[in-house]
PDB file of C-alpha atoms in Angstrom:
ATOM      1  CA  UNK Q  26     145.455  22.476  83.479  1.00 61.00           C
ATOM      2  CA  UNK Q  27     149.426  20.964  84.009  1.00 67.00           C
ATOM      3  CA  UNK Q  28     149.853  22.869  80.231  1.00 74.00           C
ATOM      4  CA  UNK Q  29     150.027  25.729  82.907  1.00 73.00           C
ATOM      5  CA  UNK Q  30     153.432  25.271  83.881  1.00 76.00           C
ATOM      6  CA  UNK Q  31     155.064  25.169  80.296  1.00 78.00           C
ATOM      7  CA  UNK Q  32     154.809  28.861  80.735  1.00 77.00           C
ATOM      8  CA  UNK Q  33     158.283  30.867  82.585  1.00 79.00           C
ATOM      9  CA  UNK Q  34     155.498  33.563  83.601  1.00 79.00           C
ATOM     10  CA  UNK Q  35     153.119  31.386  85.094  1.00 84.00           C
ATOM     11  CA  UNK Q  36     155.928  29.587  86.882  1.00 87.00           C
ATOM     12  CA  UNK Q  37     157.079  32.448  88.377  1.00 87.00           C
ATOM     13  CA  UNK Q  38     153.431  33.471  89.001  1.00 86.00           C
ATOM     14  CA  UNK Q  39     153.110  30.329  91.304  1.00 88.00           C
ATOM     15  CA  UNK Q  40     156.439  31.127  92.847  1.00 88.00           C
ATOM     16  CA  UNK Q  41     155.297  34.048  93.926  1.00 87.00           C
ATOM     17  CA  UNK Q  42     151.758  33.641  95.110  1.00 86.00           C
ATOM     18  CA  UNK Q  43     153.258  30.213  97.566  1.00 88.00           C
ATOM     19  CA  UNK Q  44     155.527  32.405  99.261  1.00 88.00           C
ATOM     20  CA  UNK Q  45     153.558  35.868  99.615  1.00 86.00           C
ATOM     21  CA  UNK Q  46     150.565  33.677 100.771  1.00 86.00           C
ATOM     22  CA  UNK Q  47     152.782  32.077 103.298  1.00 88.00           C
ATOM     23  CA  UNK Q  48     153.985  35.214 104.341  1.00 89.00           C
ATOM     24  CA  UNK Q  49     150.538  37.151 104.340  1.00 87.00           C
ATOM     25  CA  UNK Q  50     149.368  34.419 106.741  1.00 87.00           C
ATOM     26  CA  UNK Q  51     151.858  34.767 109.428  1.00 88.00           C
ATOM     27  CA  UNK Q  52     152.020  38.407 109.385  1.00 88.00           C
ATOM     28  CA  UNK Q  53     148.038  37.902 109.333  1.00 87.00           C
ATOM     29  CA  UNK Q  54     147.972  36.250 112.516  1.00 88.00           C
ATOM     30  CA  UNK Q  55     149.940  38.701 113.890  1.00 88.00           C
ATOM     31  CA  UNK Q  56     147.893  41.352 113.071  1.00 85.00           C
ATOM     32  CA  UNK Q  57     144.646  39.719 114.212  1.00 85.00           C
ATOM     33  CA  UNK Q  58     146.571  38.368 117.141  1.00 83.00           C
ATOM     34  CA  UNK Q  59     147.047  42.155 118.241  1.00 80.00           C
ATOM     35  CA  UNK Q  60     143.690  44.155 116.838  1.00 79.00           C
ATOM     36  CA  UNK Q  61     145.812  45.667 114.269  1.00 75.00           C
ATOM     37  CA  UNK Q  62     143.047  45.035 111.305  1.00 75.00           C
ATOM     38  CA  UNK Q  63     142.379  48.610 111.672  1.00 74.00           C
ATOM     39  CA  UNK Q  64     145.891  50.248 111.266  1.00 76.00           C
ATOM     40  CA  UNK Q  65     146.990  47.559 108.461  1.00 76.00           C
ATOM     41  CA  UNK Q  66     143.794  49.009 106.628  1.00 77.00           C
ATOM     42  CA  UNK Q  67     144.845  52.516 106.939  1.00 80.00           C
ATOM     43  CA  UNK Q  68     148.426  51.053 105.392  1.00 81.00           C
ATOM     44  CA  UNK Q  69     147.060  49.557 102.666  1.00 80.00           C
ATOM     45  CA  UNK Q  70     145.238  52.753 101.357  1.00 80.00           C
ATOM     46  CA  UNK Q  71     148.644  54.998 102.421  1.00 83.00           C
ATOM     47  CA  UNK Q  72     150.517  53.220 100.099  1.00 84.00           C
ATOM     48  CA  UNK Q  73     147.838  54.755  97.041  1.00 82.00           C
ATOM     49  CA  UNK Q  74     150.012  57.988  97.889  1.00 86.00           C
ATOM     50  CA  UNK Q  75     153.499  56.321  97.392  1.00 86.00           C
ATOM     51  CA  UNK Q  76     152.458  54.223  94.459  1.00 84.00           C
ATOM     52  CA  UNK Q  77     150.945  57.779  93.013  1.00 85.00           C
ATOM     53  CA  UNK Q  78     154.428  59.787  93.724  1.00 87.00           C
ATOM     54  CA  UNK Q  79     156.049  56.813  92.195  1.00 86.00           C
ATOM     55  CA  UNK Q  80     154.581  57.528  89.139  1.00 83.00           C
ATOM     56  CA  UNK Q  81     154.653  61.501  89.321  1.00 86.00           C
ATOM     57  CA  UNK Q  82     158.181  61.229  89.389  1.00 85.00           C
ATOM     58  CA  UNK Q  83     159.241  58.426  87.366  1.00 83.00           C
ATOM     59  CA  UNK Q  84     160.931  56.002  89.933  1.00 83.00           C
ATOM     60  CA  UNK Q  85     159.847  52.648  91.289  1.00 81.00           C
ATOM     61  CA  UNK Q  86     156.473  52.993  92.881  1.00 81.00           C
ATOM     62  CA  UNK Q  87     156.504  49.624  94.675  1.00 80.00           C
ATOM     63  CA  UNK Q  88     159.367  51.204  96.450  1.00 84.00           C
ATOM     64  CA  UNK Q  89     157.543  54.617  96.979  1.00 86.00           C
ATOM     65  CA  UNK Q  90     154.406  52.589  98.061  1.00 85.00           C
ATOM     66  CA  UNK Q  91     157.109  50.914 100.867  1.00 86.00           C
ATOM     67  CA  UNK Q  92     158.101  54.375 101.904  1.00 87.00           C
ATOM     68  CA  UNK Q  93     154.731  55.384 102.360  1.00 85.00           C
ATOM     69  CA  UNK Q  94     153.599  52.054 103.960  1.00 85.00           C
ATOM     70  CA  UNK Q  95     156.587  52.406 106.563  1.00 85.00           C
ATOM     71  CA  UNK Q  96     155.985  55.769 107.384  1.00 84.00           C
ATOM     72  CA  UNK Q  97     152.344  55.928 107.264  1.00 82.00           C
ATOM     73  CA  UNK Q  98     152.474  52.525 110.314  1.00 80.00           C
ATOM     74  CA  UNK Q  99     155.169  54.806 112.256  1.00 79.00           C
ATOM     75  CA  UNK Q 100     152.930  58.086 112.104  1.00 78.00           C
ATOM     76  CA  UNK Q 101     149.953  56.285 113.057  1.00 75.00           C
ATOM     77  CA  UNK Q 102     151.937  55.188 116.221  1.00 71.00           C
ATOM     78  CA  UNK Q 103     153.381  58.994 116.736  1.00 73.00           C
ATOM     79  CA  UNK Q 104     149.730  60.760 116.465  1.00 71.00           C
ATOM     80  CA  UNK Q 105     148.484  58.184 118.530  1.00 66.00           C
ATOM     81  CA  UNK Q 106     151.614  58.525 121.052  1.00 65.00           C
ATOM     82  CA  UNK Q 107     152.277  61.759 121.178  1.00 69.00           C
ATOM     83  CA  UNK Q 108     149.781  63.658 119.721  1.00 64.00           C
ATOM     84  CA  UNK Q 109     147.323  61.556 122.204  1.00 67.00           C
ATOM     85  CA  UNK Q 110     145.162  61.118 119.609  1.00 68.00           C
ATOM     86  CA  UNK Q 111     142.898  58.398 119.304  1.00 71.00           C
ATOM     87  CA  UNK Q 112     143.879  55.787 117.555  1.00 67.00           C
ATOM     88  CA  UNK Q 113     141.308  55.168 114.971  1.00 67.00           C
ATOM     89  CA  UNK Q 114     141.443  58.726 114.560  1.00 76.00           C
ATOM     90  CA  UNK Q 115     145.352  59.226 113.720  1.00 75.00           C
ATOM     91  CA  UNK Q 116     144.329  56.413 111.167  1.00 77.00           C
ATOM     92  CA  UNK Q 117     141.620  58.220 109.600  1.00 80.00           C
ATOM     93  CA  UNK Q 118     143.733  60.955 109.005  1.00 80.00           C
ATOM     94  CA  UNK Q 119     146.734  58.447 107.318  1.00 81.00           C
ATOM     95  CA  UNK Q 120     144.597  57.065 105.470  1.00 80.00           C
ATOM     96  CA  UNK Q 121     142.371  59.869 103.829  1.00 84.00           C
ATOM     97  CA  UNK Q 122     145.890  61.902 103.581  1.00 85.00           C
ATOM     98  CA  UNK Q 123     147.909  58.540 101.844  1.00 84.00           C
ATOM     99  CA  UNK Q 124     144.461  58.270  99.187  1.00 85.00           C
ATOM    100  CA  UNK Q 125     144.205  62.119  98.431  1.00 88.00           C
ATOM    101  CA  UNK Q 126     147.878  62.291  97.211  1.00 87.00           C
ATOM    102  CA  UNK Q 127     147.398  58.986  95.513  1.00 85.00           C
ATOM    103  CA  UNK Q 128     144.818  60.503  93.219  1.00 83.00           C
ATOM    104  CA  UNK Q 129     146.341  64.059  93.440  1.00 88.00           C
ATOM    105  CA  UNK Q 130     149.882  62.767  91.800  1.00 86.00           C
ATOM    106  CA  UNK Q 131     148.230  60.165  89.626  1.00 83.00           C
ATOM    107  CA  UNK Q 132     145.919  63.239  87.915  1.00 83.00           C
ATOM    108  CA  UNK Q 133     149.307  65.029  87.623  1.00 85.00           C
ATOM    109  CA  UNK Q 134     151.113  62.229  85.509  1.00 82.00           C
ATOM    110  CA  UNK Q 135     151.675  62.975  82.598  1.00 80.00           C
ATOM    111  CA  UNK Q 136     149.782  60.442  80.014  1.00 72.00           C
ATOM    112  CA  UNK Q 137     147.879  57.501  80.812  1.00 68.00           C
ATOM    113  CA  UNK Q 138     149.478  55.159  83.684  1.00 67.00           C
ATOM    114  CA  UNK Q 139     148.236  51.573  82.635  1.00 62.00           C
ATOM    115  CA  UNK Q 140     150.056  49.804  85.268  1.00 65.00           C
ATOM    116  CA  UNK Q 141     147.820  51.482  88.112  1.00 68.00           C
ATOM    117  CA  UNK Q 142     144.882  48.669  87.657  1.00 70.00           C
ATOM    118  CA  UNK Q 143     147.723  45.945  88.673  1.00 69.00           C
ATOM    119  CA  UNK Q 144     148.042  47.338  92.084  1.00 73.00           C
ATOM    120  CA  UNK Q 145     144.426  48.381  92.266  1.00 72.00           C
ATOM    121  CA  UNK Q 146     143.133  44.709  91.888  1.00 72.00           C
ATOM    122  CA  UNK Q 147     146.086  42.785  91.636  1.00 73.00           C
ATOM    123  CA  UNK Q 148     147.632  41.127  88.612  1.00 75.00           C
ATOM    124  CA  UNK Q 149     150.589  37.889  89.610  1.00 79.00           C
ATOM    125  CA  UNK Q 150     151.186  36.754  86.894  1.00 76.00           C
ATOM    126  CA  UNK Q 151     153.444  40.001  85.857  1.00 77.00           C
ATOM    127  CA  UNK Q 152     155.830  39.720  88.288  1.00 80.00           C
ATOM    128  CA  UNK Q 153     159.376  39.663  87.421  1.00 80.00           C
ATOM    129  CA  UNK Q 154     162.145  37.442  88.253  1.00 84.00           C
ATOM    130  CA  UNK Q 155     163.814  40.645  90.567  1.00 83.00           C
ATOM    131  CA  UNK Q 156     160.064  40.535  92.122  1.00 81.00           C
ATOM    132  CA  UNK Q 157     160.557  37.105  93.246  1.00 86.00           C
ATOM    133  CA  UNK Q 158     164.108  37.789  94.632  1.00 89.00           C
ATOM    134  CA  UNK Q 159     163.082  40.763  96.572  1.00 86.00           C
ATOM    135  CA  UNK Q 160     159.792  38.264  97.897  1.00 87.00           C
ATOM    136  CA  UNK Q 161     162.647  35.429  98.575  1.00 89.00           C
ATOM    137  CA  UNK Q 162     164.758  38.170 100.548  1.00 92.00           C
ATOM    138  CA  UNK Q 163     161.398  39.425 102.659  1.00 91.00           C
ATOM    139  CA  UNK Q 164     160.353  35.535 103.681  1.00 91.00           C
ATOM    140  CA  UNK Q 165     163.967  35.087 104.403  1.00 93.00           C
ATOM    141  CA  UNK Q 166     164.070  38.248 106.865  1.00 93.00           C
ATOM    142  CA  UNK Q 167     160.698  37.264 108.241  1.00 92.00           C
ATOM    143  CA  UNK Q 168     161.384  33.885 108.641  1.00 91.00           C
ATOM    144  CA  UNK Q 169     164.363  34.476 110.701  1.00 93.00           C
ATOM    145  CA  UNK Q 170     163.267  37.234 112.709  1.00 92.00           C
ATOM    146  CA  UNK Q 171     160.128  34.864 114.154  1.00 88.00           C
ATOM    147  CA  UNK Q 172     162.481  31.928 114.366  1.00 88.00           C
ATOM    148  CA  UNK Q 173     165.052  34.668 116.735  1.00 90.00           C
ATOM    149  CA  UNK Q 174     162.266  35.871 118.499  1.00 86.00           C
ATOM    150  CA  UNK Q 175     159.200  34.415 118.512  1.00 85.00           C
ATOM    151  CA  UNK Q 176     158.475  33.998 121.994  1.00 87.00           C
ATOM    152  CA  UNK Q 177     158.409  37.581 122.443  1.00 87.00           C
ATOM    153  CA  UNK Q 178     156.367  38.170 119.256  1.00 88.00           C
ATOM    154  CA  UNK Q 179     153.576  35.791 120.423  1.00 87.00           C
ATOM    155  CA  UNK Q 180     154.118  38.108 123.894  1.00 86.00           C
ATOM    156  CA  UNK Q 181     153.734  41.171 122.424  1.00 84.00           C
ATOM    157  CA  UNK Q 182     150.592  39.857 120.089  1.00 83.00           C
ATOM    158  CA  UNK Q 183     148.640  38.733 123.005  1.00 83.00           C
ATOM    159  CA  UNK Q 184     149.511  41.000 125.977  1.00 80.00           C
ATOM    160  CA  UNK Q 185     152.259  44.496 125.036  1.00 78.00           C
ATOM    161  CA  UNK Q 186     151.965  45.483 128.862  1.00 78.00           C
ATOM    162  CA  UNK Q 187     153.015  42.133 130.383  1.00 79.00           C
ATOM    163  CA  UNK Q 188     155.505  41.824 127.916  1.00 80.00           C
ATOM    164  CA  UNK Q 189     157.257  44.887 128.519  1.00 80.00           C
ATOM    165  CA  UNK Q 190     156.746  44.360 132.799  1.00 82.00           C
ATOM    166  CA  UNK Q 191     158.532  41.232 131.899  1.00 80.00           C
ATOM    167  CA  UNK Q 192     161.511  42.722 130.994  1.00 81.00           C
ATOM    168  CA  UNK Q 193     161.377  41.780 127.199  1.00 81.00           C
ATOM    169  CA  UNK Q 194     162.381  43.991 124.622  1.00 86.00           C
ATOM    170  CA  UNK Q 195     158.481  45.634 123.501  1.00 81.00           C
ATOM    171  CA  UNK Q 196     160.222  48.807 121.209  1.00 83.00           C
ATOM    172  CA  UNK Q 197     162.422  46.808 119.617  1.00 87.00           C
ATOM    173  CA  UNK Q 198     160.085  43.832 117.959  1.00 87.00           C
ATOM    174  CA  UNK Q 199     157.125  46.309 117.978  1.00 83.00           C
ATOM    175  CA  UNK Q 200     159.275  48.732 115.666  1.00 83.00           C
ATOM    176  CA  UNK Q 201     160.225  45.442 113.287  1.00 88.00           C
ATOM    177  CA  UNK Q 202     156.768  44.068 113.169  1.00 86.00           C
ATOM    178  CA  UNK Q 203     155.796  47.021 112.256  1.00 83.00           C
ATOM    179  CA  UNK Q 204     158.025  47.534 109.527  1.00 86.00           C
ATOM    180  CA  UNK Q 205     157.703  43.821 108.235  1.00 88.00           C
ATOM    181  CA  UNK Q 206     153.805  44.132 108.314  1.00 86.00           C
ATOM    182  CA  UNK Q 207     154.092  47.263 106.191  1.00 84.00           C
ATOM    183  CA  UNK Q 208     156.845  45.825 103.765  1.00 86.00           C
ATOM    184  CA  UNK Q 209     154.116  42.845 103.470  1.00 86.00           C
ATOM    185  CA  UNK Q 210     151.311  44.826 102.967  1.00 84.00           C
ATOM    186  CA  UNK Q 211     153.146  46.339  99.748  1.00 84.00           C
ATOM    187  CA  UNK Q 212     154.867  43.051  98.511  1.00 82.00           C
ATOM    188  CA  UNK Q 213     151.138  41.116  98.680  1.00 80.00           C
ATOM    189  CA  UNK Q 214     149.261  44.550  96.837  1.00 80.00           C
ATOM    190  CA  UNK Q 215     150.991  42.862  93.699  1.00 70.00           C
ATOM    191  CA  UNK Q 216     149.086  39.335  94.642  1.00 71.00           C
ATOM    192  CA  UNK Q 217     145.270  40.673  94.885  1.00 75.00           C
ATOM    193  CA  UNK Q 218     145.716  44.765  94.977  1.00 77.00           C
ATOM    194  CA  UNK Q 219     144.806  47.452  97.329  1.00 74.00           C
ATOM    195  CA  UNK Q 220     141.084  46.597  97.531  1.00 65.00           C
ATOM    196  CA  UNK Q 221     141.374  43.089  98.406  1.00 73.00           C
ATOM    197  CA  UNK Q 222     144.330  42.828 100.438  1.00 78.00           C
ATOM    198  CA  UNK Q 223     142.854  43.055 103.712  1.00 79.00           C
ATOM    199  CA  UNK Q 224     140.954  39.801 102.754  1.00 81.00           C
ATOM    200  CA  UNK Q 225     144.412  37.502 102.085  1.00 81.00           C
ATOM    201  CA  UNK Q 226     145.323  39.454 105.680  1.00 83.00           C
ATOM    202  CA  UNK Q 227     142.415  38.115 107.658  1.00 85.00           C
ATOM    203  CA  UNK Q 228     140.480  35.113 106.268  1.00 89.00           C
ATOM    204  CA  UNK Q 229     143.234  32.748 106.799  1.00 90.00           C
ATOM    205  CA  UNK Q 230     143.605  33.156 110.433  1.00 90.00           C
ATOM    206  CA  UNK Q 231     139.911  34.075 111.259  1.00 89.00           C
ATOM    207  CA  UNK Q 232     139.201  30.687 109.603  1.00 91.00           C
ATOM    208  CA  UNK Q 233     142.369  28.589 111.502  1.00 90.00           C
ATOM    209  CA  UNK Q 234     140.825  29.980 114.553  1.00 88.00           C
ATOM    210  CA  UNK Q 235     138.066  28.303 114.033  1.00 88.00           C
ATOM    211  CA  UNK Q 236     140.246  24.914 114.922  1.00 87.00           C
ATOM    212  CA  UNK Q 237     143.057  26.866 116.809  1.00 85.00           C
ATOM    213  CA  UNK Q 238     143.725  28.894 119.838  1.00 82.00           C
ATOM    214  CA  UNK Q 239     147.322  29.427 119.957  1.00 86.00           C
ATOM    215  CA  UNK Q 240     149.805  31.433 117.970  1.00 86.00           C
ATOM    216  CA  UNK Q 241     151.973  29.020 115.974  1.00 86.00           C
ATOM    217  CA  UNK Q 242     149.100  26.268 115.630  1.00 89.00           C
ATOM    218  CA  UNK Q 243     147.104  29.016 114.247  1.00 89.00           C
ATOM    219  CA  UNK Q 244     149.864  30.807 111.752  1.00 89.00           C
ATOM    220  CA  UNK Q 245     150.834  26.983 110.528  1.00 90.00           C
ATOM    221  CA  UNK Q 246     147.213  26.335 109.832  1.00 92.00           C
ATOM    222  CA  UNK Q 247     146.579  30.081 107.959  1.00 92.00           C
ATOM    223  CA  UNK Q 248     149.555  29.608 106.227  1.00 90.00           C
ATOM    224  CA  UNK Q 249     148.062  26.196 104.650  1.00 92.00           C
ATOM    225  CA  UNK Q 250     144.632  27.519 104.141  1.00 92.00           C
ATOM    226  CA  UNK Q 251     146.417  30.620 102.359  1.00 90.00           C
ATOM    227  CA  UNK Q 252     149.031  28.400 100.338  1.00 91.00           C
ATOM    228  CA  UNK Q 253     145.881  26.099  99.050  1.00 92.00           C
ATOM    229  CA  UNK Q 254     143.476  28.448  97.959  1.00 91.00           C
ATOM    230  CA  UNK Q 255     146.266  30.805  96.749  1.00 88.00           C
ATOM    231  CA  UNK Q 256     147.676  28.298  94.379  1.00 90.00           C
ATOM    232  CA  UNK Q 257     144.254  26.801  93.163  1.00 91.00           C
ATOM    233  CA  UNK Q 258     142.936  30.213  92.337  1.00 89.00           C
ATOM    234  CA  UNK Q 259     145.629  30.813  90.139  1.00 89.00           C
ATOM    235  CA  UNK Q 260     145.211  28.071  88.445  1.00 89.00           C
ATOM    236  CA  UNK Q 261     141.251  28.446  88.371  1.00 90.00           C
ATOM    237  CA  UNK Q 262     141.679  31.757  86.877  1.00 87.00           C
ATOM    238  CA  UNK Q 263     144.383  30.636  84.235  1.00 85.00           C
ATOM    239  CA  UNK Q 264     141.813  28.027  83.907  1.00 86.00           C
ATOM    240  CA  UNK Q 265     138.773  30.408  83.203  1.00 86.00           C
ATOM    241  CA  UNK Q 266     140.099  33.535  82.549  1.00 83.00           C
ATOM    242  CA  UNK Q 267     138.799  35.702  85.194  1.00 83.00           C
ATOM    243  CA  UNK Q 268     141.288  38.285  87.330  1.00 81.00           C
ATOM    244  CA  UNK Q 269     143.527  35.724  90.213  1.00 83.00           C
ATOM    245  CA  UNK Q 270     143.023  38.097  93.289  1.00 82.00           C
ATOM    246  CA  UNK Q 271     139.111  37.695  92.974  1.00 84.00           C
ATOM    247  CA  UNK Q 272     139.491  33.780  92.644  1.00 88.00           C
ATOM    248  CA  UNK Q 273     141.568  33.685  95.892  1.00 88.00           C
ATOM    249  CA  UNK Q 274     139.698  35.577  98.082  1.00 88.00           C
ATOM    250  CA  UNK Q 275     136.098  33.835  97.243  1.00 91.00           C
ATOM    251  CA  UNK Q 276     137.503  30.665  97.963  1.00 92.00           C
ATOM    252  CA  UNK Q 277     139.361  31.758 101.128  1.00 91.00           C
ATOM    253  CA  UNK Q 278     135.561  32.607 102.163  1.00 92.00           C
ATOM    254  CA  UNK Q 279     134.234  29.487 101.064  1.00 93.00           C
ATOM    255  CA  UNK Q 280     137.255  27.836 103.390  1.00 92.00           C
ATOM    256  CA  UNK Q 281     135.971  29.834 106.053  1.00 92.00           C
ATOM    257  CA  UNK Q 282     132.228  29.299 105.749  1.00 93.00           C
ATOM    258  CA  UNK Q 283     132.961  25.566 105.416  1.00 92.00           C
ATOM    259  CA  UNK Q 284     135.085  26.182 108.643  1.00 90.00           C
ATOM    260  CA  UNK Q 285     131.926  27.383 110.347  1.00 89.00           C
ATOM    261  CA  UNK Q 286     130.151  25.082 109.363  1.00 90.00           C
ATOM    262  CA  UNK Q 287     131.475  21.944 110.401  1.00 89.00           C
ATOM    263  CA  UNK Q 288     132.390  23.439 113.413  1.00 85.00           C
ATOM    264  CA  UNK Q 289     128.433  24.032 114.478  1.00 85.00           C
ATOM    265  CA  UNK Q 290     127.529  20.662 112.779  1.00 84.00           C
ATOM    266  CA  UNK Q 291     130.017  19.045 115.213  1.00 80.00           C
ATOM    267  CA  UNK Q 292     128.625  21.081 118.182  1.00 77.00           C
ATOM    268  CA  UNK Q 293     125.273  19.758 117.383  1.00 77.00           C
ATOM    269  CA  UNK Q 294     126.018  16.365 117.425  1.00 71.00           C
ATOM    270  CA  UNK Q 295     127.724  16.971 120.646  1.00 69.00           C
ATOM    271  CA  UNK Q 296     124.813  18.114 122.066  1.00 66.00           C
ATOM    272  CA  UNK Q 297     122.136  15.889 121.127  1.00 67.00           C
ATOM    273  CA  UNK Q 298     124.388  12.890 122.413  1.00 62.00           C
TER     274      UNK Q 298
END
């Protein structure tokens, strides 16, 4: 299986995967951390519409799918906002909107667009050596911007009312997170694709909270989990030959079944003695 790593591509491949599985854990916990499941879903289908305009009109459509992702998490906060409209209503409508113009501009390119299975299911191992600076740059940005303020982002997670009584700046890291969760959303569609992205988003964290209650205990753990089954299912896959994004998510629900598990096994024998 080492043979693996005689290859640039699959090099970069593993690369990749480590740090968007790192990063997809810590934005994860965030987003469980706050009930944002929900909105990140209605992301993750917006983006369909960017990556469909991409195409349309010839330009980048990770970077249209970005756009989209951005603006899709900041119009979900206006219609909810301003518009007083429910919540998982104003996502409703981003998401059915960002999936109708996904198909509508995809039917309208010209030709056959092979690439659109890739961010469908997912597909590492063609990512690019400007992919893995532009995944460097985002764990970089992230990275900093929890080590700057992270007692305000574990604030904000938990309790956005008693933050922003307490005087801490709510807009501000609320805005960023947003942005960052968006930008991550898009980066990690190139690990396992649109339909199984909300998987590498949740398992992880679901399963460290198995053994964890607080923020950073539980975002260290998910990040492990995530790193571990991220890099074993690309090698399994390599391995067998079966699509990477598939491999990862069954065994981060084997982690998490194994998780539960133990956890009642140990309960029982608590019990009975």
């Amino acid at each position: 299986m080492w043979q693996f790593l005689e290859y640039g591509f699959f090099v970069q491949a593993l690369v990749a995967v480590a740090l968007l599985s790192v990063c997809s854990a810590v934005i994860g916990t965030y987003i469980i951390s706050r009930r944002m499941v929900a909105i990140s879903g209605g992301i993750t289908h917006a983006c369909f519409g960017g990556l469909g305009l991409g195409y349309y009109l010839g330009i980048s459509p990770v970077l249209m799918a970005a756009v989209f992702a951005i603006g899709s998490s900041l119009g979900v906060d206006a219609l909810s906002s301003r518009l007083r409209l429910r919540e998982d209503s104003a996502i409703a409508v981003v998401w059915a909107l960002g999936m109708a113009l996904g198909v509508l501009f995809v039917f309208m390119t010209p030709g056959y667009v092979p690439e659109l299975n890739a961010f469908l299911f997912g597909n590492i191992l063609t990512v690019s050596t400007p992919d893995l600076w532009a995944f460097g740059a985002y764990a970089l940005v992230l990275a900093s911007f929890f080590a700057w303020k992270r007692r305000t982002i574990v604030a904000v997670a938990f309790d956005r009312d008693f933050a922003a009584v307490s005087g801490l700046p709510v807009k501000m890291v609320s805005l960023v997170m947003t942005v960052l969760v968006a930008l991550c959303i898009v980066l990690t569609i190139r690990l396992v694709g649109i339909m199984l992205l909300m998987s590498m988003m949740s398992l992880p964290m679901i399963t460290a909270e198995v053994w964890c209650r607080r923020f950073v205990p539980v975002a260290v753990v998910s990040a492990l989990i995530s790193l571990a089954a991220s890099v074993a299912g690309l090698f399994i896959s390599a391995a067998v030959d079966v699509p990477c994004s598939a491999v990862i998510v069954l065994l981060l629900a084997a982690a998490f079944v194994v998780a539960k598990i133990v956890q009642s096994l140990k309960k029982s024998v608590y019990l009975h003695n």
